[in-house]
mmCIF file of C-alpha atoms in Angstrom:
data_model
loop_
_atom_site.group_PDB
_atom_site.id
_atom_site.type_symbol
_atom_site.label_atom_id
_atom_site.label_comp_id
_atom_site.label_asym_id
_atom_site.label_seq_id
_atom_site.Cartn_x
_atom_site.Cartn_y
_atom_site.Cartn_z
ATOM 1 C CA ALA A 1296 100.294 159.145 82.032
ATOM 2 C CA VAL A 1297 98.785 158.437 78.519
ATOM 3 C CA ASN A 1298 97.315 161.634 76.886
ATOM 4 C CA MET A 1299 93.994 160.709 75.764
ATOM 5 C CA ASN A 1300 91.352 162.885 74.267
ATOM 6 C CA PRO A 1301 89.867 165.087 77.059
ATOM 7 C CA LEU A 1302 86.302 163.987 76.404
ATOM 8 C CA THR A 1303 87.220 160.340 76.536
ATOM 9 C CA GLN A 1304 88.969 160.874 79.629
ATOM 10 C CA VAL A 1305 85.705 162.560 80.980
ATOM 11 C CA LYS A 1306 83.643 159.690 79.859
ATOM 12 C CA ASN A 1307 85.976 157.157 81.536
ATOM 13 C CA THR A 1308 85.832 159.087 84.782
ATOM 14 C CA GLN A 1309 82.084 159.145 84.722
ATOM 15 C CA LYS A 1310 81.957 155.501 84.027
ATOM 16 C CA ALA A 1311 84.294 154.656 87.057
ATOM 17 C CA THR A 1312 82.312 156.826 89.326
ATOM 18 C CA LYS A 1313 78.913 155.331 88.243
ATOM 19 C CA SER A 1314 80.286 151.773 88.437
ATOM 20 C CA GLU A 1315 81.367 152.588 92.166
ATOM 21 C CA ILE A 1316 77.951 153.826 92.970
ATOM 22 C CA LEU A 1317 76.246 150.654 91.503
ATOM 23 C CA LEU A 1318 78.836 148.499 93.480
ATOM 24 C CA GLY A 1319 78.185 150.560 96.553
ATOM 25 C CA LEU A 1320 81.811 151.039 97.299
ATOM 26 C CA SER A 1321 82.914 152.783 100.441
ATOM 27 C CA GLU A 1322 84.656 156.203 100.219
ATOM 28 C CA SER A 1323 88.108 154.491 101.185
ATOM 29 C CA ALA A 1324 87.600 151.868 98.224
ATOM 30 C CA SER A 1325 86.828 154.549 95.748
ATOM 31 C CA TRP A 1326 89.316 155.766 92.962
ATOM 32 C CA HIS A 1327 89.125 159.267 94.627
ATOM 33 C CA ALA A 1328 90.775 157.860 97.800
ATOM 34 C CA ARG A 1329 94.361 157.931 96.389
ATOM 35 C CA PHE A 1330 93.995 161.716 96.147
ATOM 36 C CA LYS A 1331 93.016 162.072 99.702
ATOM 37 C CA HIS A 1332 96.043 164.017 100.516
ATOM 38 C CA SER A 1333 95.539 166.667 98.083
ATOM 39 C CA ALA A 1334 92.967 169.543 98.085
ATOM 40 C CA TYR A 1335 93.875 170.629 94.619
ATOM 41 C CA ILE A 1336 92.092 170.153 91.253
ATOM 42 C CA PHE A 1337 92.911 170.982 87.867
ATOM 43 C CA ALA A 1338 90.428 172.340 85.312
ATOM 44 C CA GLY A 1339 91.023 172.439 81.548
ATOM 45 C CA GLY A 1340 89.491 173.264 78.353
ATOM 46 C CA LEU A 1341 88.220 176.594 79.716
ATOM 47 C CA ASP A 1342 87.095 179.562 77.688
ATOM 48 C CA TYR A 1343 89.874 182.185 77.379
ATOM 49 C CA ASP A 1344 87.638 184.956 78.578
ATOM 50 C CA LEU A 1345 87.106 183.247 81.803
ATOM 51 C CA THR A 1346 88.654 185.065 84.994
ATOM 52 C CA GLU A 1347 89.560 183.844 88.405
ATOM 53 C CA GLY A 1348 86.173 185.233 89.657
ATOM 54 C CA ASP A 1349 84.282 183.256 87.099
ATOM 55 C CA MET A 1350 86.329 180.068 88.484
ATOM 56 C CA LEU A 1351 85.388 181.000 91.928
ATOM 57 C CA ALA A 1352 81.586 181.183 90.917
ATOM 58 C CA VAL A 1353 81.734 177.862 89.188
ATOM 59 C CA PHE A 1354 83.758 175.873 91.580
ATOM 60 C CA ALA A 1355 82.426 177.328 94.922
ATOM 61 C CA GLN A 1356 79.126 175.357 94.521
ATOM 62 C CA TYR A 1357 81.085 172.416 95.856
ATOM 63 C CA GLY A 1358 83.018 174.042 98.897
ATOM 64 C CA GLU A 1359 84.990 176.915 99.879
ATOM 65 C CA VAL A 1360 87.784 177.724 97.533
ATOM 66 C CA VAL A 1361 90.960 178.943 99.089
ATOM 67 C CA ASP A 1362 93.241 179.108 96.241
ATOM 68 C CA VAL A 1363 92.864 179.833 92.373
ATOM 69 C CA HIS A 1364 95.621 179.991 90.131
ATOM 70 C CA LEU A 1365 94.459 180.622 86.381
ATOM 71 C CA VAL A 1366 97.492 179.982 84.352
ATOM 72 C CA ARG A 1367 98.318 183.087 82.044
ATOM 73 C CA ASP A 1368 100.551 183.504 79.224
ATOM 74 C CA LYS A 1369 103.714 185.155 80.846
ATOM 75 C CA SER A 1370 104.091 187.726 78.029
ATOM 76 C CA THR A 1371 100.555 188.602 77.108
ATOM 77 C CA GLY A 1372 98.820 187.880 80.456
ATOM 78 C CA LYS A 1373 96.058 186.149 78.619
ATOM 79 C CA SER A 1374 94.474 183.005 80.087
ATOM 80 C CA ARG A 1375 95.852 179.682 78.657
ATOM 81 C CA GLY A 1376 92.631 178.042 79.347
ATOM 82 C CA PHE A 1377 93.252 176.063 82.393
ATOM 83 C CA CYS A 1378 93.590 176.669 86.219
ATOM 84 C CA PHE A 1379 94.354 175.096 89.358
ATOM 85 C CA LEU A 1380 92.027 175.381 92.519
ATOM 86 C CA ALA A 1381 92.388 174.411 96.238
ATOM 87 C CA TYR A 1382 89.532 173.670 98.445
ATOM 88 C CA GLU A 1383 89.330 174.233 102.234
ATOM 89 C CA ASP A 1384 87.936 170.650 102.556
ATOM 90 C CA GLN A 1385 89.532 167.992 100.463
ATOM 91 C CA ARG A 1386 86.204 166.198 100.140
ATOM 92 C CA SER A 1387 85.036 169.118 97.958
ATOM 93 C CA THR A 1388 87.516 167.956 95.155
ATOM 94 C CA VAL A 1389 85.564 164.626 94.707
ATOM 95 C CA LEU A 1390 82.277 166.719 94.397
ATOM 96 C CA ALA A 1391 83.997 169.035 91.796
ATOM 97 C CA VAL A 1392 85.627 166.242 89.832
ATOM 98 C CA ASP A 1393 82.335 164.180 89.708
ATOM 99 C CA ASN A 1394 79.967 167.071 88.888
ATOM 100 C CA LEU A 1395 82.071 169.392 86.589
ATOM 101 C CA SER A 1396 84.223 167.074 84.632
ATOM 102 C CA GLY A 1397 82.299 167.067 81.201
ATOM 103 C CA ALA A 1398 80.184 169.984 82.170
ATOM 104 C CA LYS A 1399 79.600 172.748 79.781
ATOM 105 C CA VAL A 1400 80.966 176.046 81.033
ATOM 106 C CA ALA A 1401 80.714 179.233 78.796
ATOM 107 C CA GLY A 1402 79.940 177.065 75.781
ATOM 108 C CA ARG A 1403 82.934 174.682 76.175
ATOM 109 C CA ILE A 1404 83.081 171.126 77.756
ATOM 110 C CA ILE A 1405 85.656 171.423 80.481
ATOM 111 C CA ARG A 1406 87.581 168.791 82.329
ATOM 112 C CA VAL A 1407 88.210 168.622 85.962
ATOM 113 C CA GLU A 1408 90.775 166.234 87.738
ATOM 114 C CA HIS A 1409 92.478 165.512 90.959
ATOM 115 C CA VAL A 1410 95.853 166.795 91.167
ATOM 116 C CA ASP A 1411 98.317 164.447 92.813
ATOM 117 C CA ASN A 1412 101.142 166.888 93.314
ATOM 118 C CA TYR A 1413 100.194 170.539 92.683
ATOM 119 C CA LYS A 1414 103.678 171.887 92.440
ATOM 120 C CA LYS A 1415 104.728 169.316 89.759
ATOM 121 C CA LYS A 1416 101.501 169.459 87.891
ATOM 122 C CA LYS A 1417 101.807 173.264 87.701
ATOM 123 C CA ALA A 1418 105.417 173.121 86.649
ATOM 124 C CA GLU A 1419 104.593 170.590 83.952
ATOM 125 C CA MET A 1420 101.586 172.740 82.538
ATOM 126 C CA GLU A 1421 103.687 175.918 82.677
ATOM 127 C CA GLY A 1422 106.400 174.169 80.503
ATOM 128 C CA GLU A 1423 108.838 173.803 83.381
ATOM 129 C CA ASP A 1424 110.677 170.547 84.500
ATOM 130 C CA PRO A 1425 108.431 168.894 86.985
ATOM 131 C CA ASN A 1426 111.223 166.887 88.194
ATOM 132 C CA LYS A 1427 113.115 169.858 89.428
ATOM 133 C CA VAL A 1428 110.161 170.773 91.871
ATOM 134 C CA SER A 1429 110.165 169.545 95.487
ATOM 135 C CA ASP A 1430 107.861 166.750 96.555
ATOM 136 C CA ASP A 1431 106.369 168.533 99.521
ATOM 137 C CA ASP A 1432 102.976 169.491 98.142
ATOM 138 C CA GLN A 1433 101.919 171.735 100.879
ATOM 139 C CA PRO A 1434 99.188 174.115 100.231
ATOM 140 C CA PRO A 1435 99.460 177.833 101.335
ATOM 141 C CA PRO A 1436 100.086 177.975 105.020
ATOM 142 C CA GLN A 1437 96.577 179.425 105.886
ATOM 143 C CA LEU A 1438 95.076 176.105 104.770
ATOM 144 C CA GLU A 1439 94.306 173.551 107.659
ATOM 145 C CA LEU A 1440 93.790 170.171 106.045
ATOM 146 C CA LEU A 1441 92.782 168.567 109.492
ATOM 147 C CA GLU A 1442 89.397 166.799 109.782
ATOM 148 C CA PRO A 1443 87.359 169.023 111.994
ATOM 149 C CA ALA A 1444 86.263 167.373 115.093
ATOM 150 C CA GLY A 1445 82.520 166.437 114.857
ATOM 151 C CA GLY A 1446 82.253 166.382 111.098
ATOM 152 C CA GLY A 1447 83.037 169.963 110.045
ATOM 153 C CA PRO A 1448 80.577 173.008 108.941
ATOM 154 C CA HIS A 1449 78.351 170.651 106.881
ATOM 155 C CA ALA A 1450 77.457 168.196 109.571
ATOM 156 C CA LYS A 1451 73.752 167.808 110.160
ATOM 157 C CA GLY A 1452 71.584 167.825 113.222
ATOM 158 C CA ARG A 1453 73.432 170.386 115.438
ATOM 159 C CA GLY A 1454 70.534 172.704 115.623
ATOM 160 C CA GLU A 1455 72.819 175.607 115.463
ATOM 161 C CA GLU A 1456 72.118 178.543 113.290
ATOM 162 C CA PRO A 1457 74.865 179.153 110.737
ATOM 163 C CA LYS A 1458 77.059 181.916 111.600
ATOM 164 C CA GLY A 1459 76.812 185.288 109.732
ATOM 165 C CA GLY A 1460 72.837 185.420 110.154
ATOM 166 C CA PRO A 1461 70.556 185.588 107.198
ATOM 167 C CA VAL A 1462 71.712 186.160 103.754
#
């Protein structure tokens, strides 16, 4: 992959998404479709003071986050300004990439990308050899990536009250 300026990357992503909307492309024709197998996203350009809790607050707007890995310096424990997140529902990654890439978070413009292979990308970002990592990119065992029958928790028109009562 070509390493381009993150802001250029953000603008290119926004252009690709906008042209798809204008063309009325279906979900399967979208550039997002090639990441359908991965519920992970990468977020970079983060303020170093942001915590895992901050990541949850920002990214939970687009779905239930089930894994947050804020990459920290091994010796100091300080954030290195990027993290990986996994959503319970892979479709949330599309919303997060479309809505948060190029957004300002804590005064910095962040970039948010789909992750093709979490283990390889994580190894690469942590300075390890991504080729020594196995290809099976399985999320933690508690994650079920099966499509729920009937459209899942956000399906409209069931008439049921959400579980958990009033908030």
